[in-house]
Short mmCIF file of C-alpha atoms in Angstrom, two decimals:
data_model
loop_
_atom_site.label_atom_id
_atom_site.label_comp_id
_atom_site.label_asym_id
_atom_site.label_seq_id
_atom_site.Cartn_x
_atom_site.Cartn_y
_atom_site.Cartn_z
CA GLY A 117 0.12 -0.37 -0.12
CA ALA A 118 1.17 3.36 -0.04
CA VAL A 119 3.39 4.75 2.87
CA VAL A 120 3.25 8.60 3.61
CA SER A 121 5.73 9.47 6.22
CA GLN A 122 6.26 13.02 9.08
CA HIS A 123 9.19 14.57 9.72
CA PRO A 124 10.36 14.41 12.54
CA SER A 125 8.23 12.85 14.52
CA TRP A 126 8.46 14.41 17.54
CA VAL A 127 9.59 18.83 18.48
CA ILE A 128 10.30 20.04 21.17
CA CYS A 129 10.35 24.02 20.82
CA LYS A 130 10.78 27.39 22.62
CA SER A 131 7.49 29.73 22.51
CA GLY A 132 7.98 32.63 19.62
CA THR A 133 10.47 29.99 16.48
CA SER A 134 9.81 28.14 14.01
CA VAL A 135 9.55 24.65 13.53
CA LYS A 136 9.09 22.77 9.66
CA ILE A 137 7.35 19.65 9.46
CA GLU A 138 7.71 17.30 6.44
CA CYS A 139 5.34 14.92 4.86
CA ARG A 140 6.58 12.78 2.03
CA SER A 141 4.81 9.88 -0.15
CA LEU A 142 7.51 7.93 -0.35
CA ASP A 143 5.68 6.01 -3.07
CA PHE A 144 4.03 7.71 -5.12
CA GLN A 145 2.83 10.72 -6.58
CA ALA A 146 0.44 13.00 -4.35
CA THR A 147 -1.46 15.26 -6.88
CA THR A 148 -2.93 16.70 -2.79
CA MET A 149 -1.92 16.67 0.04
CA PHE A 150 -3.84 17.61 3.51
CA TRP A 151 -3.08 18.53 6.50
CA TYR A 152 -4.79 17.54 10.26
CA ARG A 153 -4.52 18.81 13.91
CA GLN A 154 -5.68 17.24 16.64
CA PHE A 155 -5.44 18.13 20.50
CA PRO A 156 -5.75 15.66 23.23
CA LYS A 157 -9.13 13.52 22.99
CA GLN A 158 -10.63 15.54 19.88
CA SER A 159 -10.97 14.19 16.59
CA LEU A 160 -8.61 16.02 13.62
CA MET A 161 -9.61 18.27 12.20
CA LEU A 162 -8.23 19.93 8.68
CA MET A 163 -6.13 22.95 7.89
CA ALA A 164 -5.62 23.30 4.55
CA THR A 165 -5.30 21.32 1.06
CA SER A 166 -2.15 22.45 -0.78
CA ASN A 167 -1.65 21.00 -4.61
CA GLU A 168 1.30 20.58 -6.61
CA GLY A 169 2.74 23.48 -7.61
CA SER A 170 -0.15 26.02 -6.13
CA LYS A 171 -1.10 28.20 -3.64
CA ALA A 172 -2.66 25.98 -0.23
CA THR A 173 -6.31 26.54 0.84
CA TYR A 174 -6.77 26.83 3.95
CA GLU A 175 -9.75 26.34 6.26
CA GLN A 176 -12.08 28.87 8.05
CA GLY A 177 -10.20 29.87 10.77
CA VAL A 178 -6.71 28.96 9.94
CA GLU A 179 -3.94 32.12 9.46
CA LYS A 180 -2.53 31.37 6.91
CA ASP A 181 0.64 33.36 7.98
CA LYS A 182 1.31 31.23 10.36
CA PHE A 183 1.24 28.10 8.38
CA LEU A 184 2.83 28.57 5.85
CA ILE A 185 2.32 25.83 3.46
CA ASN A 186 4.57 24.27 0.31
CA HIS A 187 3.92 21.52 -2.38
CA ALA A 188 6.95 21.75 -4.02
CA SER A 189 7.29 18.75 -5.60
CA LEU A 190 4.46 15.68 -6.24
CA THR A 191 6.07 13.90 -2.55
CA LEU A 192 6.88 16.22 -0.57
CA SER A 193 4.77 19.66 1.48
CA THR A 194 5.70 21.71 4.12
CA LEU A 195 4.76 22.92 7.12
CA THR A 196 5.96 26.01 8.69
CA VAL A 197 4.29 26.93 12.53
CA THR A 198 6.00 30.44 13.04
CA SER A 199 6.29 32.10 15.27
CA ALA A 200 4.69 29.47 17.13
CA HIS A 201 3.57 29.76 20.98
CA PRO A 202 1.80 26.90 24.27
CA GLU A 203 -1.24 26.75 22.19
CA ASP A 204 0.13 26.06 19.63
CA SER A 205 1.03 22.55 20.67
CA SER A 206 -0.54 19.52 18.92
CA PHE A 207 -0.46 15.82 17.01
CA TYR A 208 -0.47 17.38 13.59
CA ILE A 209 -0.49 14.85 11.00
CA CYS A 210 -1.37 14.30 6.99
CA SER A 211 -2.53 12.59 4.34
CA ALA A 212 -2.00 12.36 0.87
CA GLY A 213 -4.15 11.58 -2.56
CA THR A 214 -3.33 10.27 -5.18
CA GLY A 215 -5.94 12.37 -8.64
CA GLY A 216 -6.23 15.93 -6.65
CA VAL A 217 -9.50 17.39 -5.30
CA SER A 218 -11.92 16.60 -7.72
CA SER A 219 -11.10 12.36 -7.00
CA TYR A 220 -12.36 10.12 -4.67
CA ASN A 221 -9.29 7.80 -4.15
CA GLU A 222 -8.38 6.76 -0.70
CA GLN A 223 -6.00 8.95 1.24
CA PHE A 224 -3.03 7.56 2.78
CA PHE A 225 -1.98 9.51 6.29
CA GLY A 226 1.68 9.82 7.50
CA PRO A 227 2.59 8.91 11.91
CA GLY A 228 2.13 12.49 12.28
CA THR A 229 4.45 14.79 14.36
CA ARG A 230 4.23 15.81 18.57
CA LEU A 231 4.64 19.35 18.46
CA THR A 232 5.46 20.76 21.77
CA VAL A 233 5.51 24.65 22.32
CA LEU A 234 7.85 25.41 25.77
CA LYS B 180 -21.58 21.29 5.22
CA GLN B 181 -20.80 17.81 6.71
CA GLU B 182 -20.70 16.33 9.37
CA VAL B 183 -20.41 13.01 11.17
CA THR B 184 -21.29 11.54 14.93
CA GLN B 185 -19.81 8.26 16.18
CA ILE B 186 -21.58 6.15 18.98
CA PRO B 187 -20.71 5.23 21.79
CA ALA B 188 -17.56 8.01 22.61
CA ALA B 189 -16.31 5.11 24.12
CA LEU B 190 -16.82 1.32 24.52
CA SER B 191 -15.61 -1.22 27.06
CA VAL B 192 -16.28 -4.80 26.36
CA PRO B 193 -14.02 -8.83 27.33
CA GLU B 194 -12.30 -10.65 24.59
CA GLY B 195 -13.57 -12.77 22.17
CA GLU B 196 -16.90 -10.97 22.26
CA ASN B 197 -19.27 -9.39 18.77
CA LEU B 198 -19.51 -5.11 18.49
CA VAL B 199 -20.74 -2.36 16.53
CA LEU B 200 -19.04 0.64 15.87
CA ASN B 201 -22.32 2.89 14.88
CA CYS B 202 -20.89 6.52 12.24
CA SER B 203 -23.36 9.07 11.25
CA PHE B 204 -23.15 11.10 8.45
CA THR B 205 -26.04 14.41 7.58
CA ASP B 206 -24.66 14.79 3.79
CA SER B 207 -25.56 11.53 1.82
CA ALA B 208 -23.91 12.97 -0.99
CA ILE B 209 -20.43 10.65 -0.47
CA TYR B 210 -18.52 9.08 -2.75
CA ASN B 211 -16.92 6.62 -0.19
CA LEU B 212 -16.62 6.51 3.21
CA GLN B 213 -13.15 5.02 5.35
CA TRP B 214 -12.92 4.11 9.12
CA PHE B 215 -9.23 4.27 10.63
CA ARG B 216 -7.39 3.06 13.76
CA GLN B 217 -5.62 4.74 15.63
CA ASP B 218 -3.22 3.94 18.40
CA PRO B 219 -2.16 6.28 21.45
CA GLY B 220 0.09 8.82 20.29
CA LYS B 221 -0.33 7.81 16.74
CA GLY B 222 -0.85 8.63 12.81
CA LEU B 223 -4.37 7.02 11.20
CA THR B 224 -4.02 2.90 9.96
CA SER B 225 -6.27 2.89 6.92
CA LEU B 226 -9.36 -0.25 7.97
CA LEU B 227 -11.85 0.06 5.14
CA LEU B 228 -12.94 2.90 2.55
CA ILE B 229 -16.21 2.03 1.31
CA GLN B 230 -17.02 3.08 -2.14
CA SER B 231 -20.82 5.16 -2.42
CA SER B 232 -22.03 1.77 -4.65
CA GLN B 233 -21.60 -0.22 -2.78
CA ARG B 234 -22.61 -1.45 0.92
CA GLU B 235 -20.08 -3.51 2.72
CA GLN B 236 -17.16 -4.09 2.70
CA THR B 237 -14.32 -6.85 5.00
CA SER B 238 -11.45 -6.81 5.86
CA GLY B 239 -10.42 -10.42 8.57
CA ARG B 240 -12.49 -9.81 11.18
CA LEU B 241 -13.76 -6.59 10.29
CA ASN B 242 -16.68 -5.81 8.50
CA ALA B 243 -17.94 -2.24 7.56
CA SER B 244 -22.06 -1.62 5.92
CA LEU B 245 -22.59 1.62 4.35
CA ASP B 246 -26.33 3.14 3.46
CA LYS B 247 -25.80 6.55 2.49
CA SER B 248 -29.90 7.06 2.52
CA SER B 249 -30.63 6.95 5.91
CA GLY B 250 -26.38 8.66 6.84
CA ARG B 251 -24.89 5.60 8.15
CA SER B 252 -22.11 3.04 8.73
CA THR B 253 -21.15 0.70 10.53
CA LEU B 254 -17.99 -1.22 11.74
CA TYR B 255 -18.81 -4.56 12.67
CA ILE B 256 -15.59 -5.79 14.71
CA ALA B 257 -15.88 -10.81 15.16
CA ALA B 258 -14.07 -12.38 17.89
CA SER B 259 -12.59 -9.16 19.76
CA GLN B 260 -9.11 -8.96 21.02
CA PRO B 261 -6.76 -7.02 23.04
CA GLY B 262 -4.69 -5.69 20.11
CA ASP B 263 -7.76 -4.25 18.42
CA SER B 264 -8.08 -2.04 21.74
CA ALA B 265 -7.82 1.92 20.16
CA THR B 266 -9.87 4.25 18.78
CA TYR B 267 -11.56 3.81 15.51
CA LEU B 268 -12.59 6.81 13.62
CA CYS B 269 -14.88 6.54 10.63
CA ALA B 270 -14.57 9.70 8.40
CA ALA B 271 -16.96 11.60 5.05
CA PRO B 272 -16.05 13.77 2.49
CA ASN B 273 -17.21 16.87 2.82
CA SER B 274 -19.99 18.28 0.82
CA GLY B 275 -19.95 20.15 -1.93
CA GLY B 276 -19.63 18.46 -4.64
CA SER B 277 -15.34 18.80 -6.45
CA ASN B 278 -13.23 18.67 -3.12
CA TYR B 279 -12.52 15.49 -1.02
CA LYS B 280 -11.87 16.66 2.71
CA LEU B 281 -12.33 15.11 4.85
CA THR B 282 -14.88 15.27 7.81
CA PHE B 283 -13.95 13.21 10.21
CA GLY B 284 -15.94 11.80 13.98
CA LYS B 285 -15.11 12.37 17.16
CA GLY B 286 -14.18 8.58 17.45
CA THR B 287 -14.95 5.00 19.59
CA LEU B 288 -12.47 4.40 21.93
CA LEU B 289 -12.72 0.86 22.14
CA THR B 290 -11.08 -1.08 25.05
CA VAL B 291 -11.03 -4.45 24.90
CA ASN B 292 -10.37 -6.65 27.72
CA PRO B 293 -8.73 -9.77 28.66
#
């Protein structure tokens, strides 16, 4: 099956610093990648949708200047949390689809990145 | 806007029992529905994906059904084992047609006691 990796798996940073999380599709080309956030004992909430070579589409309430998304290639998307604060501490999960936003193929999920901001 | 509800929020059963997890969604014009498993602190493992044209899918001891007209899906786990303990999430694509954003339920926390 399709494999999606994330790096790092966990990160601790000081308040005010920026953190970059990578999401890679290892054995397929992902025209669309999705970034989710999950707070403790909560479900996954979609943050943004990114398509290779174009700007990401952010969900309502998600600050695009704070959560920078770059989908530079068909196998890599990055999420940068800028000027992180303790309230940004969360579990960030990416997923990748093979068919673009108008396809209804299965999404494949990464293992997640645990971000703790001190 | 798609809304997904899962019942029960938590379930504790003895090993060997058969069990059913429920998922309901508000927009029945879905193209598929997915069931996932999440272990504590981990990512998601896809269990089953049911296309809108299908009524059920089976994988080993797992069977998922889909009734679009009533906006419901169930995940049946046969002969449960302690290793099945995890949070089970269902997800449906958002309404709106041309996109493929998933809306997740809050999950059912399953504990199978040895």
